[in-house]
Amino acid sequence: MGTQRTGAAGAASRIQVSRTGRPAPAPRTGARAPHCASPSSGLPLDEIIVGDCIAALEKLPPESVDLVFADPPYNLQLENVLTRPDASLVDAVDDDWDKFASFADYDAFTRAWLLACRRVMKKTATLWVIGSYHNIFRVGAALQDLNFWILNDIVWRKANPMPNFRGKRFTNAHETLIWASKSPDAKGYTFHYEALKAGNDDLQMRSDWFLPLCTGEERLKDAEGRKVHPTQKPEALLARVILSSSNPGDVILDPFFGTGTTGAVAKKLGRHFIGVERDSAYAAAARARIAAVQPLAGAAVAAPPARRAEARIPFLSLIEARHLTPGEMLFDERRRHRATVRADGALALGPAIGSIHKIGALAQGLPACNGWTFWHAERQGRLIVIDEFRAKLRAAMEA
Ligand SMILES: C[S@@+](CC[C@H](N)C(=O)[O-])C[C@H]1O[C@@H](n2cnc3c(N)ncnc32)[C@H](O)[C@@H]1O
């Protein structure tokens, strides 16, 4: 099978590679892309490499990518034609790229591509793999055998799954994503805990995600209205993956690019991508799709501040550092509420004693309150939010 980096320079440097045991896709046309390789990094940034991913990844520099998203063949092992009760054919995944002679063959392939990804992952990089019950347990075992460290498994619960037409099994209504770091002791990987929580009504983001399949406008169709790719993933799923575990400007590798969902979402969110896809028609569809994507404005995607990295300052420290005096009053911005600073670092509101947050919430009759932004101290007739004192203290500590 030939591996061809697309783009002006890439087309000229066609590299012949071969891998045993995998069927070659029918040659197709249309594999061209703008050449966006970064001369400084030596990486084919925002390009689609047409060819076998294991061979293609060998050409990339070691420790060069920040995130991997892999949607590999599932090895669905469909033995019979699937039909609906009205005898119409189900558009199942029966493509050559999903067929393997045996589980042993599939395992060898899985280990080979995982090792190829591992070599190009930075020490801080993480890897996502999506799969179904057909393959995900085998992938999970391979990850652990290869010394990756599983951080989470995410259940993507499908809002609109395909029914079990024969009524012989449960509706297969989810897929599983495994998220893993490069090794058990890998430190410093990206996880935007606070931002995910903020987007989830201030509750920790859970490991079960409820999202619809890719349908409607988002689903790529050919001139005859047929699906361009049988397993195009929803952009919302990729957005959650990318937003949670990468930063703007990061390089995201997808070794099984298909119609380029990873690339489309990466571009929209201000990340770079490197895609590898063995089928040039899928690659061409991906390229056209990504070209039409408008990146979001910087402010919409800027990396959230790493709040967990900031030193924690207890309210009592403001008193100890003499920014506040026991016995003085704190006020809300419009002086509707007032509370007394106690020597022990609590606030008093009538008979109630509690933290700045608890007393702030009580004063307003709300379930929760951020006391740091709610309470103000009076200095020379002006109200100063107490978060300013905390910032001064933090700056002094960091200095
Ligand atoms: C499950 S699909 C990925 C679909 C993709 N996530 C999307 O949203 O369009 C897997 C893709 O991997 C490709 N593929 C299979 N084996 C490959 C290999 N060894 N190297 C590169 N691509 C391969 C197939 O052609 C197929 O398009």
XYZ file of C-alpha atoms and ligand atoms in Angstrom:
426
model
C 0.000 0.000 0.000
C 1.421 3.434 -0.825
C 1.733 6.195 1.715
C 1.431 9.670 0.290
C 1.664 12.920 2.168
C -0.734 15.282 0.431
C 0.036 18.860 -0.453
C 2.494 20.359 -2.913
C 5.657 19.141 -1.236
C 4.050 15.976 0.123
C 2.833 14.823 -3.290
C 6.369 15.016 -4.604
C 7.751 12.922 -1.767
C 5.697 9.780 -2.218
C 6.933 7.039 0.092
C 6.291 3.379 -0.679
C 5.456 1.249 2.331
C 3.868 -2.127 2.790
C 2.122 -3.891 5.641
C 1.110 -7.479 5.600
C -2.342 -8.810 6.291
C -4.322 -5.644 5.520
C -6.417 -5.237 2.398
C -5.502 -2.302 0.178
C -8.260 0.205 -0.588
C -9.256 0.768 -4.172
C -7.245 3.671 -5.579
C -9.340 6.833 -5.684
C -8.764 10.347 -6.842
C -8.779 13.796 -5.327
C -6.032 13.536 -2.695
C -4.612 17.049 -2.632
C -4.303 19.531 0.213
C -2.785 22.911 0.873
C 0.701 22.304 2.213
C 0.831 23.660 5.737
C 3.855 21.828 7.144
C 5.578 23.789 9.844
C 9.262 24.118 8.888
C 10.238 24.718 12.513
C 8.600 21.599 13.932
C 9.095 19.374 10.884
C 5.496 18.276 11.386
C 2.921 18.063 8.600
C 0.600 20.394 10.474
C -3.019 20.525 9.328
C -2.351 17.931 6.658
C -3.856 14.583 5.812
C -1.359 11.849 5.058
C -2.902 9.250 2.769
C -1.614 5.805 3.673
C -1.175 3.277 6.419
C -0.944 4.934 9.816
C 1.767 2.683 11.221
C 4.117 3.448 8.346
C 3.156 7.124 8.305
C 3.766 7.635 12.027
C 7.268 6.214 11.683
C 8.112 9.300 9.608
C 7.094 11.752 12.348
C 9.578 13.044 14.930
C 9.435 11.380 18.359
C 7.555 13.129 21.197
C 5.972 15.675 18.891
C 2.197 15.537 19.439
C 0.091 16.742 22.368
C -2.994 14.582 21.959
C -4.063 11.483 20.022
C -7.648 10.692 19.107
C -8.040 7.270 17.507
C -11.213 5.807 16.045
C -9.746 2.533 14.760
C -11.472 -0.296 12.889
C -13.889 -1.987 15.323
C -13.538 -5.481 13.786
C -17.340 -5.795 13.841
C -17.309 -9.381 12.565
C -20.698 -9.083 10.848
C -21.554 -12.511 9.495
C -25.021 -11.938 8.088
C -26.697 -9.184 6.167
C -28.654 -7.004 8.592
C -32.266 -6.224 7.732
C -35.070 -4.213 9.311
C -38.525 -5.706 10.028
C -39.697 -4.303 6.643
C -36.854 -6.306 5.008
C -34.918 -3.147 4.036
C -31.129 -3.420 4.335
C -29.350 -1.834 7.305
C -26.368 0.247 6.204
C -23.914 -1.674 8.410
C -20.128 -1.336 8.536
C -19.001 -4.144 6.216
C -16.036 -2.339 4.658
C -12.743 -4.090 3.997
C -10.889 -1.761 6.339
C -12.899 -3.170 9.249
C -12.156 -6.857 8.516
C -9.486 -8.933 10.238
C -8.795 -12.657 9.826
C -8.754 -13.360 13.568
C -8.668 -11.752 16.992
C -4.913 -12.438 17.043
C -4.575 -10.441 13.829
C -6.609 -7.589 15.280
C -4.543 -7.611 18.496
C -1.266 -7.475 16.559
C -2.594 -4.540 14.522
C -3.792 -2.778 17.695
C -0.451 -3.137 19.441
C 1.405 -1.928 16.349
C -0.572 1.286 15.942
C -0.622 1.980 19.694
C 3.188 1.679 19.807
C 3.503 3.936 16.762
C 1.329 6.554 18.508
C 3.212 6.183 21.762
C 6.528 7.032 20.068
C 5.233 10.359 18.751
C 3.406 11.341 21.943
C 5.048 13.988 24.122
C 5.608 12.889 27.726
C 2.613 14.998 28.733
C 0.389 13.795 25.881
C -2.710 11.680 26.341
C -4.482 9.306 24.000
C -8.168 8.649 23.401
C -9.473 5.501 21.708
C -13.122 4.959 20.893
C -14.645 1.536 20.347
C -17.595 -0.770 20.929
C -17.941 -4.096 22.758
C -16.458 -5.760 19.678
C -13.004 -4.288 20.233
C -12.702 -1.963 23.217
C -11.805 -4.663 25.749
C -9.006 -5.890 23.508
C -7.787 -2.299 23.054
C -7.935 -1.741 26.830
C -5.853 -4.845 27.521
C -3.313 -3.797 24.884
C -3.053 -0.324 26.434
C -2.320 -1.788 29.847
C 0.110 -4.365 28.447
C 2.007 -1.550 26.703
C 2.275 0.433 29.960
C -0.157 3.206 29.061
C -2.114 4.369 32.127
C -5.898 4.442 31.824
C -7.231 7.718 33.256
C -10.927 7.186 32.512
C -13.299 5.242 30.395
C -16.113 7.388 29.062
C -19.459 5.951 28.085
C -20.917 7.798 25.125
C -24.630 7.126 25.580
C -26.340 7.621 22.246
C -29.471 9.733 22.257
C -30.675 8.064 19.052
C -29.184 4.544 18.830
C -30.087 2.048 16.135
C -32.673 -0.410 17.514
C -31.934 -4.122 17.824
C -34.054 -5.125 14.835
C -34.284 -8.814 15.643
C -35.224 -8.307 19.287
C -32.626 -10.858 20.371
C -30.376 -8.547 22.399
C -30.424 -5.241 24.274
C -30.300 -2.106 22.125
C -26.621 -1.380 21.685
C -26.905 2.229 22.840
C -23.368 3.263 23.760
C -19.745 3.297 22.747
C -16.762 3.511 25.061
C -13.836 5.905 24.937
C -10.663 5.086 26.845
C -8.507 8.038 27.898
C -4.939 7.156 28.810
C -1.627 8.815 29.586
C 1.655 7.570 28.189
C 2.783 5.844 31.369
C 1.637 5.358 34.975
C 3.953 8.136 36.202
C 3.159 10.647 33.423
C 2.746 14.100 34.947
C 1.493 17.402 33.594
C -1.087 16.134 31.134
C -3.807 18.602 30.162
C -7.216 18.328 31.786
C -9.455 21.403 31.974
C -11.306 20.348 35.083
C -12.565 23.813 36.030
C -13.779 24.775 32.566
C -15.638 21.479 32.141
C -17.229 21.946 35.537
C -18.233 25.530 34.719
C -19.906 24.291 31.549
C -21.752 21.615 33.527
C -23.722 23.848 35.919
C -20.752 23.864 38.329
C -20.892 20.093 38.751
C -17.892 17.860 37.999
C -18.097 16.555 34.432
C -19.066 12.902 34.641
C -17.781 9.961 32.660
C -21.136 9.281 30.954
C -21.832 11.589 28.040
C -25.270 11.777 26.438
C -24.936 12.878 22.822
C -26.740 12.079 19.565
C -25.237 10.188 16.637
C -23.993 12.238 13.720
C -27.074 12.936 11.574
C -28.714 15.770 9.613
C -26.650 18.594 8.146
C -23.490 17.408 9.858
C -23.513 14.009 8.122
C -21.470 14.090 4.914
C -23.448 12.771 1.917
C -22.447 12.155 -1.695
C -24.308 13.432 -4.777
C -26.728 10.487 -4.520
C -27.488 11.276 -0.887
C -25.508 8.272 0.445
C -23.348 8.571 3.552
C -19.764 9.345 2.584
C -18.432 7.379 5.588
C -20.229 4.661 7.576
C -18.819 5.689 10.969
C -18.547 9.497 10.910
C -18.392 10.603 14.551
C -20.392 13.555 15.937
C -18.493 16.821 16.227
C -19.891 17.379 19.734
C -18.121 14.228 20.917
C -14.806 15.380 19.482
C -15.322 18.869 20.903
C -15.626 17.429 24.405
C -12.502 15.343 23.924
C -10.471 18.213 22.495
C -11.673 20.903 24.904
C -11.063 18.693 27.933
C -7.565 17.509 27.120
C -5.793 19.998 24.844
C -4.943 23.686 24.557
C -5.194 26.097 21.626
C -2.144 25.640 19.384
C -1.681 21.983 20.412
C -1.042 19.290 17.823
C -3.701 16.576 17.684
C -2.969 13.349 15.824
C -5.747 11.181 14.397
C -4.313 7.993 12.829
C -7.726 6.844 11.500
C -8.934 10.137 10.104
C -11.917 8.944 8.035
C -13.830 12.015 6.933
C -11.875 14.247 9.283
C -14.155 14.939 12.244
C -11.085 15.426 14.431
C -9.556 17.875 11.951
C -12.772 19.877 11.526
C -13.234 20.296 15.277
C -9.519 20.924 15.898
C -9.509 23.741 13.334
C -12.687 25.259 14.767
C -11.173 25.214 18.269
C -7.787 26.683 17.284
C -5.750 23.468 17.449
C -3.528 21.879 14.786
C -4.193 18.401 13.481
C -2.300 15.666 11.686
C -4.561 13.099 10.039
C -3.677 9.727 8.546
C -6.222 7.931 6.382
C -5.570 5.010 4.039
C -8.522 5.723 1.745
C -7.872 8.704 -0.520
C -11.596 9.317 -1.145
C -12.256 9.689 2.582
C -9.194 11.936 2.796
C -10.504 14.102 -0.041
C -13.908 14.403 1.646
C -12.175 15.340 4.894
C -10.105 17.971 3.161
C -13.129 19.663 1.583
C -14.967 19.544 4.894
C -12.099 21.090 6.869
C -11.517 23.823 4.274
C -15.067 25.072 4.939
C -14.542 25.330 8.724
C -14.177 28.815 10.210
C -12.015 28.858 13.347
C -13.727 30.408 16.354
C -12.427 33.731 17.639
C -9.546 33.475 20.123
C -11.588 34.632 23.107
C -14.082 31.818 22.577
C -11.432 29.119 22.785
C -8.561 30.603 24.835
C -7.207 28.106 27.357
C -8.845 28.618 30.739
C -6.467 29.669 33.508
C -5.113 26.727 35.458
C -6.923 27.670 38.656
C -5.827 24.547 40.461
C -2.220 25.641 40.049
C -2.842 28.888 41.961
C -1.918 28.889 45.622
C -4.938 28.425 47.867
C -5.352 31.388 50.223
C -7.669 30.911 53.199
C -9.710 33.930 54.283
C -7.929 33.879 57.671
C -4.672 34.737 55.851
C -6.152 38.150 54.940
C -6.522 38.903 58.634
C -3.081 37.523 59.477
C -1.564 39.687 56.716
C -3.483 42.695 58.130
C -5.495 43.354 54.990
C -8.569 42.988 57.220
C -9.112 43.662 60.916
C -11.220 41.518 63.230
C -14.402 43.389 64.085
C -14.627 45.390 60.850
C -17.676 45.121 58.618
C -17.798 43.663 55.126
C -20.483 44.734 52.642
C -21.896 43.547 49.358
C -21.359 45.826 46.370
C -24.583 47.793 46.970
C -24.364 47.817 50.775
C -27.566 45.817 51.109
C -25.871 43.211 53.314
C -23.205 43.497 55.989
C -21.310 40.973 58.143
C -18.626 41.173 60.832
C -15.109 39.810 60.364
C -14.269 37.473 63.251
C -10.785 36.909 64.625
C -10.952 33.208 63.666
C -11.503 33.920 59.962
C -15.269 33.332 59.947
C -17.965 35.958 59.304
C -20.883 36.698 61.623
C -24.327 37.695 60.384
C -26.625 38.125 63.389
C -26.421 34.788 65.238
C -25.069 32.944 62.163
C -21.351 32.236 61.942
C -19.710 30.692 58.897
C -17.315 31.019 55.964
C -17.384 34.026 53.644
C -19.200 31.797 51.128
C -21.764 30.395 53.541
C -22.607 33.779 55.068
C -22.757 35.379 51.610
C -25.243 32.713 50.518
C -27.261 33.091 53.724
C -27.442 36.885 53.353
C -28.889 36.541 49.865
C -31.070 33.499 50.547
C -29.171 31.577 47.851
C -27.832 28.016 47.947
C -24.261 29.107 47.156
C -22.122 32.222 46.860
C -18.531 33.060 45.991
C -17.592 35.086 49.068
C -14.393 36.346 47.460
C -16.321 38.354 44.881
C -19.400 39.091 47.021
C -17.830 40.766 50.085
C -16.153 44.200 50.104
C -14.189 46.157 52.708
C -14.486 49.931 53.037
C -11.246 51.879 52.550
C -11.291 55.707 52.448
C -14.991 55.723 51.620
C -14.610 53.223 48.737
C -15.637 49.583 48.650
C -12.871 47.169 47.687
C -13.709 43.579 46.821
C -11.825 41.208 49.139
C -10.609 39.165 46.158
C -8.178 42.054 45.535
C -6.553 41.427 48.916
C -6.305 37.737 48.074
C -4.643 38.582 44.733
C -2.095 40.811 46.513
C -1.310 38.071 48.996
C -0.952 35.494 46.233
C 1.353 37.780 44.234
C 3.481 38.350 47.344
C 3.686 34.608 47.967
C 4.645 33.860 44.377
C 7.266 36.633 44.402
C -13.824 4.161 12.305
S -13.281 5.000 10.899
C -12.897 6.650 11.466
C -14.014 7.633 11.192
C -13.672 9.042 11.609
N -13.497 9.163 13.031
C -14.734 10.037 11.151
O -15.384 10.683 12.000
O -14.940 10.187 9.938
C -11.714 4.289 10.677
C -10.958 4.806 9.466
O -9.642 4.285 9.520
C -9.200 4.005 8.203
N -8.126 2.998 8.355
C -8.261 1.683 8.622
N -7.061 1.105 8.760
C -6.149 2.080 8.596
C -4.725 2.120 8.634
N -4.009 1.021 8.847
N -4.109 3.310 8.440
C -4.819 4.442 8.191
N -6.179 4.453 8.123
C -6.827 3.291 8.323
C -10.435 3.532 7.468
O -10.323 3.751 6.078
C -11.529 4.383 8.123
O -11.802 5.533 7.365
